[in-house]
XYZ file of C-alpha atoms in Angstrom:
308
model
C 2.435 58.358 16.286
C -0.692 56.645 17.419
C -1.969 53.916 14.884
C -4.930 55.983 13.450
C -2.333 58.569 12.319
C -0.331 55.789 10.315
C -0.994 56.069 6.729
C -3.052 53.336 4.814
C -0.874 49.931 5.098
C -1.508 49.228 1.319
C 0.301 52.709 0.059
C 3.641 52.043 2.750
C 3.653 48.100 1.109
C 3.977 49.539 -2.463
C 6.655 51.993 -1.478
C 8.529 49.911 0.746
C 8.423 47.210 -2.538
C 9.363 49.947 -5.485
C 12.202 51.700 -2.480
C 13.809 48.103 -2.053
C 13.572 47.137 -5.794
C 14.470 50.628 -7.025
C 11.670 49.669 -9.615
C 7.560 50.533 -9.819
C 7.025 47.988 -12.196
C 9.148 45.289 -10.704
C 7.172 46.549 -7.069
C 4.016 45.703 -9.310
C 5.005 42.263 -10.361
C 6.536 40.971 -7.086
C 2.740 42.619 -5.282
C 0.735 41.108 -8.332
C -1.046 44.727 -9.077
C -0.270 47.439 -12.230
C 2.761 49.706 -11.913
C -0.133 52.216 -12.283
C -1.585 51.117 -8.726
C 2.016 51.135 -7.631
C 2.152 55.106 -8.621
C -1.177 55.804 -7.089
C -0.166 54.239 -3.751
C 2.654 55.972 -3.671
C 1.329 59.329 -4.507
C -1.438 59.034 -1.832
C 1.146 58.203 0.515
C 3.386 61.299 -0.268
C 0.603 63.567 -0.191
C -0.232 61.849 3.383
C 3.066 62.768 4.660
C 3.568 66.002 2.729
C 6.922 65.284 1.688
C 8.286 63.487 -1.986
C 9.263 60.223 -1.447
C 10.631 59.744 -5.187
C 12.443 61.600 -8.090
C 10.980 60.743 -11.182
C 12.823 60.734 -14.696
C 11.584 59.201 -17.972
C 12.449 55.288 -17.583
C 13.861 55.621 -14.087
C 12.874 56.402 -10.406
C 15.436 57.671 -7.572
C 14.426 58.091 -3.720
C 14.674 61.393 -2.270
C 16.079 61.707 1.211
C 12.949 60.902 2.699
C 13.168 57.929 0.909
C 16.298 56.745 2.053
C 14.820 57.331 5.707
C 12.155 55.609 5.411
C 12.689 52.652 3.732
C 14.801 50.373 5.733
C 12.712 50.891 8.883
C 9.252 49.712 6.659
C 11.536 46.821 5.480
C 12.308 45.861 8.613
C 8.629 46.287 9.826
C 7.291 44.217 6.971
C 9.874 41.238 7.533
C 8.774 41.191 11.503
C 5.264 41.235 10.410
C 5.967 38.491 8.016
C 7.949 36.477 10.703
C 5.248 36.634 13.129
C 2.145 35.522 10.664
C 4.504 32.656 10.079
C 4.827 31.434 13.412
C 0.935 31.420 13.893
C -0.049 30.391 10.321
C -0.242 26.287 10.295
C 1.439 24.322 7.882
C 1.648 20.361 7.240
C 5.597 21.100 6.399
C 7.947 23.297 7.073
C 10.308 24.113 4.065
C 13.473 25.912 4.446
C 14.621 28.263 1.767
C 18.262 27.340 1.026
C 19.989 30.024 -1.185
C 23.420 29.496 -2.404
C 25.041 29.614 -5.949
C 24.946 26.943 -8.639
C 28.662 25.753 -8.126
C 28.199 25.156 -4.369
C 24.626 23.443 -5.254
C 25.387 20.817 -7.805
C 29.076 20.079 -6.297
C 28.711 20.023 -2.879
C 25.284 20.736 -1.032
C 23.367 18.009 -3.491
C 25.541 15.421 -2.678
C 25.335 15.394 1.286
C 21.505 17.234 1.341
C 19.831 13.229 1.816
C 21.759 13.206 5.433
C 19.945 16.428 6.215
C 16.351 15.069 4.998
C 17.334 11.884 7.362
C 17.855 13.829 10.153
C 15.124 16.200 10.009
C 12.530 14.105 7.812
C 9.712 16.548 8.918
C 11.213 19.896 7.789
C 11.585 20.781 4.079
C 13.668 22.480 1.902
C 13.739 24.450 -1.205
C 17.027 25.072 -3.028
C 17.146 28.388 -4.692
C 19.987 29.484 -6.599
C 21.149 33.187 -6.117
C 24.653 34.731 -5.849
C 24.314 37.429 -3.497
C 23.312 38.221 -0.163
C 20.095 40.919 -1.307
C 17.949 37.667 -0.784
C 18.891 37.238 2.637
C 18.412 40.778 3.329
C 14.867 40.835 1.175
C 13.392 38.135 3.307
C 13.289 35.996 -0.023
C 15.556 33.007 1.767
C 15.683 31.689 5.006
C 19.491 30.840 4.714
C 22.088 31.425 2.584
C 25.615 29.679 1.740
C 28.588 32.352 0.112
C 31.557 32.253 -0.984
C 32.841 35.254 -0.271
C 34.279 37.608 2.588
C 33.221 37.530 5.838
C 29.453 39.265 5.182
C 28.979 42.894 7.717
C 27.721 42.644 10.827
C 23.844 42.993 10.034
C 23.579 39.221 8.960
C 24.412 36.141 11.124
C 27.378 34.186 9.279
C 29.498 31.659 10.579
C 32.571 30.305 8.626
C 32.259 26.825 7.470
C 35.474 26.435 5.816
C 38.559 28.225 3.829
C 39.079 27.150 0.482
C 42.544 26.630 -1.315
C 43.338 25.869 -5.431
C 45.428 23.466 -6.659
C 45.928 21.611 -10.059
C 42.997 18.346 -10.402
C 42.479 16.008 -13.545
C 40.877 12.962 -14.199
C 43.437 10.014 -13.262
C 42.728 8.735 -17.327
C 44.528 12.171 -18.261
C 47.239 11.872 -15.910
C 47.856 8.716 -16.669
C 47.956 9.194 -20.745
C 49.775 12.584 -20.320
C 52.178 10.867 -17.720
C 51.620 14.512 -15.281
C 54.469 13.651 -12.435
C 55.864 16.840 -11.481
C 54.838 20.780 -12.185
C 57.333 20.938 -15.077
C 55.006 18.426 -16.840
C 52.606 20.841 -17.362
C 54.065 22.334 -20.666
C 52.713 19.414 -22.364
C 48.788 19.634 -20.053
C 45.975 21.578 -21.353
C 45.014 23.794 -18.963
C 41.354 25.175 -17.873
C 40.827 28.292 -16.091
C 37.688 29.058 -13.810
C 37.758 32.025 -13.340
C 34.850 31.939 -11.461
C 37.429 34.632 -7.892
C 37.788 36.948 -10.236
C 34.925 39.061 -8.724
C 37.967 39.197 -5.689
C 40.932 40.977 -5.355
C 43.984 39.209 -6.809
C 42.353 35.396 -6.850
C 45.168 32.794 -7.566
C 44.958 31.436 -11.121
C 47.100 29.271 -13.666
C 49.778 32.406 -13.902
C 50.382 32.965 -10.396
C 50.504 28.725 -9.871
C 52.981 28.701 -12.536
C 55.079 31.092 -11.077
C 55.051 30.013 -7.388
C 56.245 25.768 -9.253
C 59.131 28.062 -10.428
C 57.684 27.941 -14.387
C 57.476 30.571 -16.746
C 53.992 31.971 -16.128
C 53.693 33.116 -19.750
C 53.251 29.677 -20.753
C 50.161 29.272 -18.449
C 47.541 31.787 -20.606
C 46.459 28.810 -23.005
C 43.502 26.698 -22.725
C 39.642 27.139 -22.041
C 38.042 29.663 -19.664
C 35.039 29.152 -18.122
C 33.240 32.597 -16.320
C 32.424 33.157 -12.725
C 29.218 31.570 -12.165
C 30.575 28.312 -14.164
C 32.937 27.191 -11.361
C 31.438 23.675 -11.516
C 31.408 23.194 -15.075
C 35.393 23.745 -15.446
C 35.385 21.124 -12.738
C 32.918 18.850 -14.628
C 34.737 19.802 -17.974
C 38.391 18.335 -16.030
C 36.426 15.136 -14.546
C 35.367 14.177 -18.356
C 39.436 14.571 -19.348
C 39.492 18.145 -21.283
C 42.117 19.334 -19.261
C 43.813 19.967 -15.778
C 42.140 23.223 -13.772
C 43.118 24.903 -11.117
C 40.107 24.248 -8.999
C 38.531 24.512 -5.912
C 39.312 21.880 -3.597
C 36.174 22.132 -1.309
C 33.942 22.303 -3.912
C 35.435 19.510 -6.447
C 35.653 17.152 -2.577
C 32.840 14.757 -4.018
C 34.852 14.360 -7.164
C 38.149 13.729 -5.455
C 36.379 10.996 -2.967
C 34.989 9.109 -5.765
C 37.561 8.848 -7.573
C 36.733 10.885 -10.308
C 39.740 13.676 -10.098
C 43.337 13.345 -8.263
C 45.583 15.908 -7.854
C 49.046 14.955 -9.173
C 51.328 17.644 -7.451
C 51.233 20.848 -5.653
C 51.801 23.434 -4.954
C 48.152 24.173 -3.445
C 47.142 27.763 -2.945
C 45.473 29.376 -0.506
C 42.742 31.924 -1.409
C 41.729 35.065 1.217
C 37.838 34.242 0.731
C 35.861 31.438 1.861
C 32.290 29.199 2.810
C 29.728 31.139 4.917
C 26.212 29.968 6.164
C 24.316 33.303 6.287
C 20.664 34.413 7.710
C 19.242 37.406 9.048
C 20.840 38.293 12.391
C 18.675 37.250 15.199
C 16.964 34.272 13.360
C 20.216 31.954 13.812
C 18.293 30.606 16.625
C 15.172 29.543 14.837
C 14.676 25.818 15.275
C 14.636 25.360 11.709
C 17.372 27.511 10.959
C 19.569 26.705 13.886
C 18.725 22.575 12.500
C 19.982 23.306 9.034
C 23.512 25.580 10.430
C 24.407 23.048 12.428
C 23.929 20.379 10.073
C 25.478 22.500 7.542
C 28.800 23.275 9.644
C 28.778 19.409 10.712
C 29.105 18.236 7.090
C 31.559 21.124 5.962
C 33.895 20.085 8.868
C 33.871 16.333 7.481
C 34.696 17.652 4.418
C 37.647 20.342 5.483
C 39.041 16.977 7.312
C 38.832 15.325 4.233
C 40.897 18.041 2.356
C 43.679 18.682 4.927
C 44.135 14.695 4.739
């Protein structure tokens, strides 16, 4: 289609926004106009094209077929765009958008980030806190570190570690509660993140209990915290309420310092793991491909640490 055919740029922003968001008022916030100017746009645009782009119901708005056609390729479009005005546009810093969830943040990206900003004093960051991998896809990070499974093959990811469970208190608790073998437990209050249960069949206090050879009805008591308050149940062991069944990757800082041991096993595996993420093809961005190699650097270290 030559580009005096294309319809007015304006119109294919504000549908590409309300497709992507499923939303014309959250299209109107995140392009600082009125949902009403969102509807407008996208009206002129399906009258442009002669075809509806949307279904429309009382509180809610569904894309046709069309829709579905159309919007990934004006995504994509709109992130190249962006891309390129970013390579030309000056700026006295570069900051990096680094996405990743709360948990991994506070116990084990904050700790190590000052050897980044060492070795790259001239580039940026910004930490964002997100769980999922929209904000990769969106454009709204540069990079992105999961948990998870291995993310599809539209995204860049490379594996920066697997992550096991096993049982970690502070040494003060250990010590009072004399913990020396599994069997001690009966007498340990447990705490439960349950932080994998978003996964299929994540090990937890039950299935530890049953692979020490204990009765796993005994391991149900104690305080849960919920999936996106991994590092408080580690925080809440470290300050002596209790033994959990964390992490070991992520609670690596604590064990270093001091701050938790691990009294016995067993330790047990778990089938998901770390991931650096980004938009396929931008892995080799000198910003980007800075900040993954540092990245996969320091989770090695720390992988070494755990397997010693």
């Amino acid at each position: 289609m030559p580009l005096r055919r294309l319809p007015a740029l304006g119109s294919l922003r504000a549908f590409e926004a309300a497709a992507r968001l499923c939303s014309f008022k959250a299209a109107a916030a995140e392009l600082a106009v009125t949902p009403g100017a969102i509807s407008q746009q996208i009206r002129g645009l399906e009258q442009d094209l002669e075809v509806k782009l949307f279904r429309r119901a009382v509180r809610s708005v569904s894309l046709t077929e069309a829709g579905r056609q159309l919007q990934p390729a004006l995504t994509a479009a709109f992130l190249q765009i962006r891309d390129a005005v970013d390579q030309v546009r000056p700026r006295a810093q570069a900051s990096l958008r680094v996405d990743s969830s709360g948990p991994i943040i506070s116990k084990w990206l904050l700790p190590r980030l000052h050897r980044f900003a060492e070795r790259y004093p001239d580039l940026g960051v910004t930490i964002q806190s997100n769980n999922g991998l929209s904000d990769i896809a969106s454009g709204a990070a540069d990079v992105a570190i999961r948990f998870t499974h291995r993310p599809g093959p539209d995204l860049f990811a490379a594996k920066l570690c697997a992550e096991h469970v096993l049982p970690l208190a502070s040494p003060e608790l250990v010590s009072r509660l004399d913990l020396r073998a599994p069997s001690d437990m009966a007498r340990a209050p447990l705490l439960h993140d349950t932080s994998a249960e978003v996964f299929a069949d994540p090990p937890d206090w039950p299935c530890w209990f049953e692979r020490a050879g204990l009765d796993p009805m005994g391991a149900q008591r104690g305080m849960r915290f919920d999936r996106h308050a991994a590092d408080h149940a580690i925080d809440a062991a470290v300050n002596g309420a209790g033994v959990v069944l964390g992490r070991g990757f992520l609670a690596r800082t604590d064990m270093l310092e001091g701050r938790l041991v691990s009294p016995f096993g067993p330790a047990l595996p778990m089938a998901v793991g770390y991931y650096v993420v980004c938009r396929a093809g931008l892995e080799t961005r000198p910003d980007l491909a800075a900040f993954i190699n540092w990245i996969r650097d320091e989770s090695a270290a720390t992988a070494r640490c755990c397997a010693a």
